[in-house]
Coordinates of C-alpha atoms in Angstrom, one line a residue:
X1 CA -0.1 -0.1 0.0
X2 CA 2.9 2.4 0.6
X3 CA 4.3 2.0 -2.3
X4 CA 0.9 2.4 -4.4
X5 CA 0.6 5.6 -2.3
X6 CA 4.0 6.8 -3.6
X7 CA 3.4 5.7 -7.3
X8 CA 0.1 7.2 -7.5
X9 CA 1.4 11.1 -8.2
X10 CA 4.1 9.8 -10.4
X11 CA 1.3 8.1 -12.5
X12 CA -0.9 11.4 -12.4
X13 CA 2.2 13.6 -13.3
X14 CA 3.0 11.4 -16.5
X15 CA -0.6 11.1 -17.4
X16 CA -0.5 14.5 -17.9
X17 CA 2.8 14.9 -19.5
X18 CA 1.5 12.6 -22.1
X19 CA -1.8 14.4 -22.4
X20 CA 0.5 17.7 -22.8
X21 CA 2.6 16.1 -25.8
X22 CA -0.4 14.5 -27.5
X23 CA -1.8 18.3 -27.9
X24 CA 1.5 19.3 -28.8
X25 CA 1.4 17.2 -31.4
X26 CA -1.9 17.7 -32.7
X27 CA -1.3 21.5 -32.9
X28 CA 1.7 20.8 -34.9
X29 CA 0.0 18.6 -37.1
X30 CA -3.4 20.1 -37.4
X31 CA -3.6 23.5 -38.9
X32 CA -7.5 23.9 -38.1
X33 CA -6.3 24.1 -34.3
X34 CA -4.0 26.6 -34.7
X35 CA -7.2 28.8 -36.5
X36 CA -9.0 27.9 -33.4
X37 CA -6.5 29.4 -31.2
X38 CA -5.5 32.7 -33.4
X39 CA -9.6 33.3 -33.3
X40 CA -9.9 33.1 -29.5
X41 CA -6.5 35.1 -29.0
X42 CA -7.4 37.7 -31.4
X43 CA -10.8 38.6 -29.6
X44 CA -8.3 39.2 -26.3
X45 CA -6.2 41.5 -28.1
X46 CA -9.3 43.2 -29.7
X47 CA -10.6 44.1 -26.2
X48 CA -7.1 45.1 -24.8
X49 CA -6.9 47.7 -27.6
X50 CA -10.5 49.0 -26.9
X51 CA -9.3 49.3 -23.3
X52 CA -6.2 51.1 -23.7
X53 CA -7.8 53.4 -26.2
X54 CA -10.5 54.5 -23.8
X55 CA -7.9 54.8 -21.1
X56 CA -5.5 57.1 -23.5
X57 CA -8.5 59.3 -24.2
X58 CA -9.8 59.6 -20.8
X59 CA -6.5 60.5 -19.6
X60 CA -5.2 63.0 -22.5
X61 CA -8.9 64.7 -21.2
X62 CA -7.7 65.5 -17.7
X63 CA -4.1 66.0 -18.3
X64 CA -4.8 68.8 -20.8
X65 CA -8.3 69.8 -19.5
X66 CA -10.1 69.4 -22.7
X67 CA -13.9 69.9 -22.8
X68 CA -15.9 66.4 -22.7
X69 CA -16.0 64.5 -25.8
X70 CA -12.9 66.9 -27.4
X71 CA -9.7 65.3 -28.9
X72 CA -6.4 66.7 -28.4
X73 CA -5.0 66.7 -32.0
X74 CA -8.9 68.5 -33.1
X75 CA -8.2 71.3 -31.2
X76 CA -7.6 75.1 -32.7
X77 CA -5.9 75.9 -29.5
X78 CA -4.8 74.5 -26.1
X79 CA -7.2 75.9 -23.2
X80 CA -4.9 77.4 -21.7
X81 CA -0.9 78.0 -22.1
X82 CA 0.3 75.8 -18.8
X83 CA -1.6 72.8 -20.8
X84 CA 1.8 73.2 -23.0
X85 CA 4.0 72.1 -20.3
X86 CA 2.3 68.3 -20.1
X87 CA 4.7 67.2 -23.1
X88 CA 7.9 68.2 -21.0
X89 CA 6.5 67.1 -17.4
X90 CA 5.4 63.7 -19.3
X91 CA 8.7 63.4 -20.8
X92 CA 10.7 63.8 -17.7
X93 CA 8.7 61.0 -16.4
X94 CA 9.1 58.8 -19.1
X95 CA 12.9 59.7 -19.0
X96 CA 13.0 58.6 -15.7
X97 CA 11.2 55.8 -15.9
X98 CA 13.1 54.3 -18.8
X99 CA 16.5 55.0 -16.8
X100 CA 14.8 52.7 -13.9
X101 CA 13.8 50.0 -16.2
X102 CA 17.1 50.1 -18.4
X103 CA 19.0 49.1 -15.4
X104 CA 17.1 46.6 -14.3
X105 CA 16.6 45.0 -17.6
X106 CA 19.1 46.4 -19.9
X107 CA 18.2 44.2 -23.1
X108 CA 17.1 46.0 -25.9
X109 CA 13.0 45.1 -26.6
X110 CA 12.6 42.9 -29.4
X111 CA 9.7 43.9 -31.7
X112 CA 7.4 41.8 -33.6
X113 CA 9.5 42.1 -37.0
X114 CA 12.6 41.9 -35.7
X115 CA 11.6 38.8 -33.1
X116 CA 10.3 36.8 -36.8
X117 CA 13.5 37.8 -39.2
X118 CA 15.9 36.6 -36.4
X119 CA 14.1 34.6 -33.5
X120 CA 11.7 32.7 -35.0
X121 CA 8.9 34.4 -33.5
X122 CA 9.6 34.4 -29.5
X123 CA 9.2 37.5 -27.8
X124 CA 9.3 38.5 -24.2
X125 CA 5.8 39.4 -22.7
X126 CA 7.6 41.3 -20.0
X127 CA 9.6 43.3 -22.3
X128 CA 6.3 43.8 -24.3
X129 CA 4.1 45.2 -21.4
X130 CA 7.4 47.7 -20.6
X131 CA 7.1 49.0 -24.3
X132 CA 3.3 49.4 -24.4
X133 CA 3.5 51.3 -21.0
X134 CA 6.3 53.8 -22.6
X135 CA 4.4 54.1 -25.7
X136 CA 1.2 55.0 -23.4
X137 CA 3.1 57.6 -21.4
X138 CA 4.3 59.1 -24.6
X139 CA 0.8 59.3 -25.9
X140 CA -0.4 60.6 -22.8
X141 CA 2.4 63.3 -22.9
X142 CA 1.2 64.6 -26.3
X143 CA 4.0 63.3 -28.1
X144 CA 3.3 63.3 -31.9
X145 CA 3.1 59.2 -32.1
X146 CA 0.6 56.6 -32.1
X147 CA -0.3 53.8 -30.1
X148 CA -0.1 51.5 -32.6
X149 CA 3.3 50.3 -31.7
X150 CA 2.3 49.4 -28.4
X151 CA -0.9 47.5 -29.6
X152 CA 0.9 45.5 -32.0
X153 CA 3.8 44.5 -29.5
X154 CA 1.3 43.4 -27.2
X155 CA -0.9 41.2 -29.6
X156 CA 2.3 39.6 -30.9
X157 CA 3.8 39.0 -27.7
X158 CA 0.6 37.3 -26.1
X159 CA 0.5 35.2 -29.1
X160 CA 3.9 34.2 -28.9
X161 CA 3.7 33.5 -25.3
X162 CA 1.1 31.0 -26.1
X163 CA 3.1 29.3 -29.0
X164 CA 6.1 29.1 -26.7
X165 CA 5.0 25.9 -24.5
X166 CA 3.7 23.8 -27.3
X167 CA 7.2 23.8 -29.3
X168 CA 5.5 24.7 -32.7
X169 CA 7.3 24.8 -35.6
X170 CA 9.3 28.1 -36.5
X171 CA 7.1 28.8 -39.3
X172 CA 4.0 28.4 -36.9
X173 CA 5.3 30.4 -34.0
X174 CA 6.3 33.2 -36.6
X175 CA 2.9 33.1 -38.2
X176 CA 1.5 33.4 -35.0
X177 CA 3.2 36.3 -33.9
X178 CA 2.3 37.8 -37.1
X179 CA -1.8 37.2 -36.6
X180 CA -1.1 38.9 -33.1
X181 CA 0.2 42.2 -34.3
X182 CA -2.4 41.8 -37.2
X183 CA -5.3 41.6 -34.9
X184 CA -4.0 44.8 -33.0
X185 CA -3.9 46.9 -36.3
X186 CA -7.3 45.6 -37.0
X187 CA -8.8 46.6 -34.0
X188 CA -7.3 49.8 -33.9
X189 CA -8.4 51.1 -37.1
X190 CA -11.6 48.6 -37.4
X191 CA -10.2 47.8 -40.2
X192 CA -9.7 43.8 -41.2
X193 CA -8.1 44.1 -44.4
X194 CA -5.4 46.4 -43.5
X195 CA -5.0 44.4 -40.4
X196 CA -4.1 41.5 -42.5
X197 CA -1.8 42.7 -44.9
X198 CA -0.2 44.6 -42.1
X199 CA 0.5 41.0 -40.5
X200 CA 1.5 39.7 -44.4
X201 CA 3.9 42.5 -45.5
X202 CA 5.1 43.9 -42.4
X203 CA 5.5 41.3 -39.8
X204 CA 5.5 38.3 -41.3
X205 CA 7.3 39.4 -44.5
X206 CA 5.5 37.0 -47.0
X207 CA 2.4 36.2 -48.1
X208 CA 1.5 32.3 -47.9
X209 CA -1.4 30.0 -48.4
X210 CA -0.7 28.6 -45.1
X211 CA -1.0 31.6 -43.2
X212 CA -4.4 33.3 -44.8
X213 CA -6.6 31.2 -42.2
X214 CA -4.4 31.9 -39.1
X215 CA -4.1 35.5 -39.5
X216 CA -7.6 35.9 -41.1
X217 CA -9.1 34.5 -37.9
X218 CA -7.0 36.9 -35.8
X219 CA -8.2 40.0 -37.6
X220 CA -11.6 38.9 -37.8
X221 CA -12.1 38.1 -34.1
X222 CA -10.0 41.5 -33.0
X223 CA -12.0 43.5 -35.2
X224 CA -15.4 42.0 -33.8
X225 CA -14.2 42.5 -30.2
X226 CA -13.4 46.0 -30.7
X227 CA -16.9 46.7 -32.1
X228 CA -18.7 45.0 -29.7
X229 CA -17.1 47.3 -27.0
X230 CA -17.1 50.7 -29.3
X231 CA -19.4 52.1 -32.0
X232 CA -18.1 50.8 -35.6
X233 CA -18.6 52.3 -38.7
X234 CA -15.7 54.4 -40.9
X235 CA -13.4 56.2 -39.1
X236 CA -13.5 59.3 -41.1
X237 CA -16.7 60.8 -42.9
X238 CA -16.1 62.1 -46.1
X239 CA -18.4 64.6 -48.2
X240 CA -20.1 63.6 -51.5
X241 CA -17.2 63.8 -54.2
X242 CA -17.7 63.1 -57.5
X243 CA -15.3 60.5 -59.6
X244 CA -12.3 61.8 -61.5
X245 CA -11.7 61.2 -65.0
X246 CA -8.5 59.0 -66.0
X247 CA -7.0 61.8 -67.3
X248 CA -5.9 63.2 -63.9
X249 CA -4.0 60.2 -63.2
X250 CA -0.7 62.2 -63.3
X251 CA -2.2 64.1 -60.2
X252 CA -1.6 60.8 -58.5
X253 CA 1.6 59.9 -59.9
X254 CA 2.9 63.7 -58.3
X255 CA 1.4 63.0 -54.9
X256 CA 3.4 59.7 -55.0
X257 CA 6.6 61.0 -55.4
X258 CA 6.3 64.1 -53.2
X259 CA 5.3 61.6 -50.3
X260 CA 8.3 59.6 -51.3
X261 CA 10.4 63.0 -50.6
X262 CA 8.4 63.8 -47.7
X263 CA 8.3 60.1 -45.9
X264 CA 12.1 60.1 -46.3
X265 CA 12.7 63.4 -45.0
X266 CA 10.7 62.5 -42.3
X267 CA 12.8 58.9 -41.6
X268 CA 15.8 61.0 -41.7
X269 CA 14.9 64.0 -39.2
X270 CA 14.8 61.3 -36.6
X271 CA 18.3 60.6 -37.0
X272 CA 19.3 63.9 -37.1
X273 CA 17.7 64.8 -33.9
X274 CA 19.0 61.9 -32.3
X275 CA 22.5 63.0 -33.0
X276 CA 21.5 66.8 -31.9
X277 CA 20.7 65.1 -28.7
X278 CA 24.0 63.0 -28.4
X279 CA 26.0 66.4 -29.5
X280 CA 24.2 68.0 -26.7
X281 CA 25.5 65.9 -23.9
X282 CA 22.2 65.7 -22.6
X283 CA 21.4 62.7 -19.9
X284 CA 19.4 60.5 -22.3
X285 CA 16.4 60.5 -19.5
X286 CA 16.3 64.2 -19.7
X287 CA 16.1 64.5 -23.6
X288 CA 12.1 63.4 -23.5
X289 CA 11.2 66.4 -21.2
X290 CA 13.4 68.8 -23.2
X291 CA 12.0 67.6 -26.5
X292 CA 8.7 68.1 -24.6
X293 CA 9.3 71.7 -24.0
X294 CA 9.6 72.2 -27.7
X295 CA 6.7 70.5 -28.5
X296 CA 4.6 72.4 -26.1
X297 CA 6.0 75.7 -27.8
X298 CA 4.9 74.2 -30.8
X299 CA 1.5 73.6 -29.6
X300 CA 0.8 77.0 -28.4
X301 CA 0.5 77.9 -32.3
X302 CA -1.3 74.5 -33.3
X303 CA -2.3 71.6 -31.2
X304 CA -2.7 69.3 -34.1
X305 CA 1.2 69.0 -34.1
X306 CA 0.3 67.0 -30.6
X307 CA -0.9 63.3 -30.9
X308 CA -1.3 60.9 -33.6
X309 CA -3.5 63.2 -35.8
X310 CA -6.2 61.0 -36.4
X311 CA -9.1 63.4 -35.2
X312 CA -7.2 66.0 -37.2
X313 CA -7.7 64.1 -40.4
X314 CA -11.3 64.6 -39.8
X315 CA -10.9 68.4 -39.5
X316 CA -9.1 69.0 -42.4
X317 CA -11.7 66.6 -44.6
X318 CA -14.4 68.7 -43.0
X319 CA -12.5 72.3 -43.4
X320 CA -10.8 73.8 -46.1
X321 CA -8.1 75.6 -44.5
X322 CA -6.1 78.2 -46.8
X323 CA -3.1 77.2 -48.5
X324 CA -0.2 78.4 -45.9
X325 CA -2.2 77.4 -42.8
X326 CA -1.6 73.8 -44.4
X327 CA 1.7 74.3 -45.4
X328 CA 2.9 75.4 -42.3
X329 CA 1.2 73.0 -40.0
X330 CA 2.7 70.1 -42.7
X331 CA 6.1 71.1 -41.9
X332 CA 5.2 71.3 -38.0
X333 CA 3.8 68.0 -37.9
X334 CA 6.8 66.5 -39.7
X335 CA 9.0 68.3 -37.5
X336 CA 7.1 67.5 -34.2
X337 CA 6.8 63.5 -35.6
X338 CA 10.7 63.2 -36.2
X339 CA 11.5 65.7 -32.5
X340 CA 9.3 62.9 -30.7
X341 CA 10.9 60.2 -31.6
X342 CA 14.4 61.7 -31.7
X343 CA 14.4 62.7 -28.0
X344 CA 13.3 59.3 -26.8
X345 CA 9.4 59.4 -27.2
X346 CA 8.3 56.1 -27.7
X347 CA 5.3 55.0 -30.5
X348 CA 5.6 54.9 -34.5
X349 CA 4.9 56.9 -37.5
X350 CA 2.2 54.5 -39.0
X351 CA -0.8 57.2 -37.4
X352 CA 1.1 60.5 -37.7
X353 CA 1.9 59.2 -41.6
X354 CA -1.8 59.1 -42.3
X355 CA -1.9 62.8 -41.2
X356 CA 0.9 64.1 -43.1
X357 CA -0.2 62.2 -46.1
X358 CA -3.6 64.1 -45.3
X359 CA -2.1 67.7 -45.3
X360 CA 0.7 67.0 -48.4
X361 CA -2.8 65.7 -50.6
X362 CA -4.5 69.2 -49.3
X363 CA -1.2 71.4 -50.2
X364 CA -1.1 69.8 -53.8
X365 CA -4.7 70.1 -54.5
X366 CA -4.6 73.7 -53.5
X367 CA -1.4 74.6 -55.6
X368 CA -3.0 72.6 -58.7
X369 CA -6.3 74.9 -58.1
X370 CA -4.4 78.0 -58.2
X371 CA -2.4 77.1 -61.2
X372 CA -5.6 75.4 -62.9
X373 CA -8.6 77.0 -61.9
X374 CA -10.9 74.8 -63.9
X375 CA -10.0 71.7 -62.3
X376 CA -12.7 69.6 -60.6
X377 CA -13.1 68.9 -56.9
X378 CA -9.5 67.5 -56.2
X379 CA -9.3 67.8 -52.4
X380 CA -10.8 64.8 -51.2
X381 CA -9.0 62.5 -53.6
X382 CA -5.6 63.9 -53.3
X383 CA -5.9 63.7 -49.2
X384 CA -6.8 60.2 -49.5
X385 CA -3.7 59.5 -52.0
X386 CA -1.5 61.4 -49.9
X387 CA -2.5 59.6 -46.7
X388 CA -1.7 56.1 -48.3
X389 CA 1.4 57.1 -50.1
X390 CA 3.3 58.8 -47.2
X391 CA 2.1 56.0 -45.1
X392 CA 3.2 53.4 -47.7
X393 CA 6.6 55.6 -48.0
X394 CA 7.0 55.3 -44.1
X395 CA 5.8 51.8 -43.2
X396 CA 7.0 50.1 -46.6
X397 CA 4.2 48.5 -47.0
X398 CA 2.0 49.8 -49.8
X399 CA -1.3 47.1 -49.8
X400 CA -1.4 47.6 -46.0
X401 CA -1.8 51.4 -46.2
X402 CA -3.8 51.2 -49.6
X403 CA -6.7 48.9 -47.9
X404 CA -6.1 51.1 -44.8
X405 CA -7.4 54.2 -46.2
X406 CA -10.1 52.6 -48.2
X407 CA -11.5 51.0 -45.1
X408 CA -11.4 54.0 -42.6
X409 CA -13.2 56.3 -45.2
X410 CA -15.7 53.7 -46.6
X411 CA -15.0 55.3 -50.3
X412 CA -13.5 53.0 -52.9
X413 CA -14.2 55.7 -55.7
X414 CA -10.3 56.9 -55.9
X415 CA -9.1 53.1 -55.4
X416 CA -7.2 53.6 -58.8
X417 CA -5.3 56.9 -57.6
X418 CA -5.0 55.9 -54.4
X419 CA -3.0 52.6 -55.7
X420 CA -0.8 54.8 -57.8
X421 CA 0.1 56.9 -55.4
X422 CA 1.0 54.6 -52.8
X423 CA 3.0 52.4 -55.1
X424 CA 5.0 54.8 -56.6
X425 CA 5.9 56.4 -53.0
X426 CA 6.9 52.9 -51.6
X427 CA 8.8 51.9 -55.0
X428 CA 10.8 55.3 -55.0
X429 CA 11.6 55.5 -51.5
X430 CA 12.8 51.3 -51.9
X431 CA 15.1 52.6 -54.9
X432 CA 16.4 55.5 -53.4
X433 CA 16.3 55.3 -49.7
X434 CA 16.2 51.5 -49.3
X435 CA 14.6 51.5 -45.7
X436 CA 11.1 51.6 -44.3
X437 CA 11.1 53.0 -40.6
X438 CA 11.3 49.9 -38.8
X439 CA 14.3 48.7 -40.9
X440 CA 16.0 52.3 -41.1
X441 CA 16.0 51.8 -37.0
X442 CA 17.5 48.3 -37.3
X443 CA 20.2 49.8 -39.6
X444 CA 20.9 52.7 -37.0
X445 CA 21.4 49.9 -34.4
X446 CA 23.6 48.0 -36.3
X447 CA 21.4 44.9 -37.3
X448 CA 21.6 44.1 -41.1
X449 CA 17.5 43.6 -41.8
X450 CA 15.3 44.9 -44.5
X451 CA 12.3 43.2 -43.6
X452 CA 10.6 40.6 -41.6
X453 CA 11.9 37.4 -44.1
X454 CA 13.2 34.9 -41.7
X455 CA 17.0 35.1 -41.5
X456 CA 17.1 34.0 -38.2
X457 CA 18.0 30.5 -39.1
X458 CA 21.0 31.3 -40.7
X459 CA 22.3 33.2 -37.5
X460 CA 21.5 29.7 -35.8
X461 CA 23.0 27.5 -38.0
X462 CA 26.5 27.8 -37.1
X463 CA 30.1 26.2 -38.0
X464 CA 29.9 24.8 -34.5
X465 CA 26.6 23.2 -35.1
X466 CA 28.0 21.8 -38.5
X467 CA 31.5 21.0 -38.0
X468 CA 32.7 17.2 -38.0
X469 CA 35.0 16.7 -34.7
X470 CA 37.2 13.5 -35.7
X471 CA 39.7 15.3 -37.0
X472 CA 43.5 15.0 -36.6
X473 CA 46.0 17.8 -35.3
X474 CA 49.8 17.5 -36.1
X475 CA 52.2 19.7 -34.8
X476 CA 54.4 21.5 -36.9
X477 CA 57.8 20.4 -36.2
X478 CA 56.4 16.4 -36.7
X479 CA 59.0 14.9 -39.6
X480 CA 57.4 13.9 -42.6
X481 CA 58.5 10.4 -42.6
X482 CA 56.8 9.9 -39.2
X483 CA 53.5 11.6 -40.6
X484 CA 53.5 9.3 -43.3
X485 CA 53.7 6.3 -40.8
X486 CA 51.0 7.4 -38.2
X487 CA 48.4 8.4 -41.5
X488 CA 49.2 6.3 -44.1
X489 CA 47.5 7.2 -47.4
X490 CA 44.1 6.7 -47.7
X491 CA 43.5 7.1 -44.4
X492 CA 42.6 10.7 -44.3
X493 CA 42.7 13.2 -46.6
X494 CA 43.2 16.3 -44.6
X495 CA 44.9 16.8 -41.0
X496 CA 45.5 20.7 -39.1
X497 CA 49.1 21.6 -37.9
X498 CA 49.2 23.4 -34.4
X499 CA 52.4 25.2 -32.9
X500 CA 53.6 24.4 -29.8
X501 CA 50.8 26.5 -28.2
X502 CA 48.1 24.2 -29.7
X503 CA 47.1 27.1 -32.0
X504 CA 46.2 26.4 -35.4
X505 CA 48.5 26.8 -37.9
X506 CA 47.6 25.4 -41.3
X507 CA 46.0 22.7 -43.4
X508 CA 48.0 19.9 -44.6
X509 CA 47.0 18.1 -47.7
X510 CA 47.6 14.3 -47.2
X511 CA 48.0 13.5 -50.8
X512 CA 51.1 15.9 -51.0
X513 CA 52.8 14.4 -47.5
X514 CA 52.4 10.7 -49.7
X515 CA 53.4 12.6 -52.8
X516 CA 56.1 10.1 -54.5
X517 CA 58.2 13.1 -55.6
X518 CA 59.4 14.1 -52.1
X519 CA 59.9 10.5 -50.8
X520 CA 63.6 11.1 -50.7
X521 CA 63.2 14.0 -48.6
X522 CA 60.9 12.6 -46.2
X523 CA 63.5 12.4 -43.8
X524 CA 64.5 15.8 -43.6
X525 CA 61.2 17.7 -44.4
X526 CA 58.9 18.8 -41.5
X527 CA 54.8 18.9 -41.5
X528 CA 55.4 22.8 -41.8
X529 CA 56.7 22.1 -45.2
X530 CA 53.5 21.2 -46.4
X531 CA 50.9 23.4 -44.7
X532 CA 48.7 25.5 -46.6
X533 CA 46.2 28.1 -45.8
X534 CA 47.3 29.3 -42.7
X535 CA 44.8 32.4 -42.5
X536 CA 41.9 29.9 -43.9
X537 CA 39.5 29.1 -41.1
X538 CA 36.0 30.0 -39.4
X539 CA 35.1 30.2 -35.9
X540 CA 32.4 28.0 -34.3
X541 CA 29.7 31.0 -33.5
X542 CA 30.2 32.1 -37.3
X543 CA 26.9 31.4 -39.1
X544 CA 26.7 29.3 -42.5
X545 CA 26.6 32.6 -44.7
X546 CA 30.0 33.6 -43.4
X547 CA 31.4 30.3 -43.6
X548 CA 30.3 29.8 -47.4
X549 CA 31.9 33.3 -48.1
X550 CA 34.9 32.2 -46.4
X551 CA 35.0 29.2 -48.9
X552 CA 34.5 31.2 -51.7
X553 CA 37.6 33.6 -50.8
X554 CA 39.9 30.8 -49.9
X555 CA 39.2 28.8 -52.7
X556 CA 39.9 25.7 -50.4
X557 CA 37.4 23.0 -49.9
X558 CA 38.2 22.5 -46.4
X559 CA 38.2 24.8 -43.4
X560 CA 39.0 24.1 -39.7
X561 CA 36.6 25.4 -37.2
X562 CA 38.5 27.2 -34.2
X563 CA 37.1 28.0 -30.7
X564 CA 37.6 31.8 -30.8
X565 CA 40.2 34.5 -32.0
X566 CA 42.2 34.6 -28.7
X567 CA 43.1 30.8 -28.4
X568 CA 42.4 29.8 -31.8
X569 CA 42.2 25.6 -31.0
X570 CA 41.1 23.8 -33.7
X571 CA 37.6 22.1 -32.8
X572 CA 36.6 20.4 -36.2
X573 CA 36.4 20.8 -39.9
X574 CA 33.7 22.0 -42.2
X575 CA 33.9 20.9 -45.9
X576 CA 32.2 23.3 -48.8
X577 CA 30.2 20.3 -50.3
X578 CA 28.6 19.7 -47.1
X579 CA 27.6 23.5 -46.2
X580 CA 26.3 23.7 -49.8
X581 CA 24.0 20.8 -48.8
X582 CA 22.8 21.7 -45.6
X583 CA 22.2 25.2 -46.8
X584 CA 19.8 24.1 -49.4
X585 CA 18.0 21.4 -47.0
X586 CA 17.6 24.4 -44.8
X587 CA 16.4 26.7 -47.7
X588 CA 14.1 24.0 -49.0
X589 CA 12.5 23.4 -45.3
X590 CA 11.6 26.7 -44.6
X591 CA 9.8 27.1 -47.9
X592 CA 8.0 23.8 -47.2
X593 CA 6.8 25.4 -43.8
X594 CA 5.9 28.7 -45.6
X595 CA 3.7 26.8 -48.4
X596 CA 2.6 24.2 -45.6
X597 CA 3.9 21.2 -47.8
X598 CA 4.5 18.1 -45.4

């Protein structure tokens, strides 16, 4: 009986583990279960987005003394000048909070794009909560950024956290991370198509049939959850406007070209302000407060430079501002957005790019009407095209921005023009600047990423993982005759020479050692006389791309794997043929995962 009592808990534990493993197998083998999980989690993300949005509006109303139902960026002027100090005070709180958090956990926060590109969709929930909180603080302060970065970070990390314990395939984890970010964007804008393509274009980096149902379920659930909490409909209401003739298509081409210029300038300005802060020697924690003072001063002229700019878009759709006012506000919003990010406020340019594009479109329309007075109503279609074009230029996701503009306005009459402007803007930026805002930030941090395409497996497939350890080390001073005896012809193809400190000294081709033409000299020659490739080697942490580059440079068919640059001890060897085979196998495996092949 005592023995039975002792074994009962163990049996229960084994039974529990067996069930967990069975669930894991089902999740890996059945796509339908991943769809169900995505739908359930998408609803949670939608509710979280709705809750954060309400909290933001209520807190901004208190901090800035806004009238009931008024929005910060829709004001014509601040209720009183002391409210201009809110960005500075908020920046100070943000800076101190970020300083403390950095000392407690100094690691960089991994966003969904970086997670999918380098880490197979793995994200930290605690780091994501920290980023969401910093983004919320920045928006409460009135910084010219949006909450979308915080929303997508939370959504992606929630999906990632659920995926990790089930040990899903790498591609499935990447897909769920993309679905979480997509659900957040869909809920934020009540735009399921835009959310889905945000997941495809920005976070996953590709469009694959296997991902459609999973990401689709997440965005549908997220959108429905947001609609259940808040009234739904088009985010912006447009006046009735007649469709434009096809002869005015050049208008949208011009908007696309100008949007590329404005988008590139905005991204570069962020770096300019960062460098100015560094040169000023101002402490990092004080930079948001200093930037907040400048933002507050700008807000005294127009509060529309504050916040994400959503409500300002509706103001400019409903009211036709003068040419000079639109031009000044456009310049102010570009500077405010770049300054906010440059001094350390957290957030993204996703929302701000929509408002910048709206102003750019209005400006172009007014200039054309001045030059050609007989033109039809251009302002509304030009504003829609500008929103999509600047958004595409900054985010690098043209289809996402096109669907977003069409969904949030409920107007498809100008689809061709909006598509034209967005495609031209994104193409020009890609060919001239080469980065979207997210990849530009990676570039500045020294991370060579051009998107969310999965390149992490390349970093994980290292020389240390691929090498063969059954190698032969030969001292440089060993006589050739003795080496011939120890390693007869045919026993090994290569050996590796080492010096008296056991450091790598070169490759020894055994065919050369047994060359009949040097038989008479074998008694006087040493192993050092047959060494080649003394500077040809790889380290065990080098990834397969670096290894293949080294093979190409040295033109050798085998390379030693060393433990590190300090000791240079030979651990193993790699052949070029094997590395090429492994590389091709991994590529084929990734492609099969993407298309859902067995």
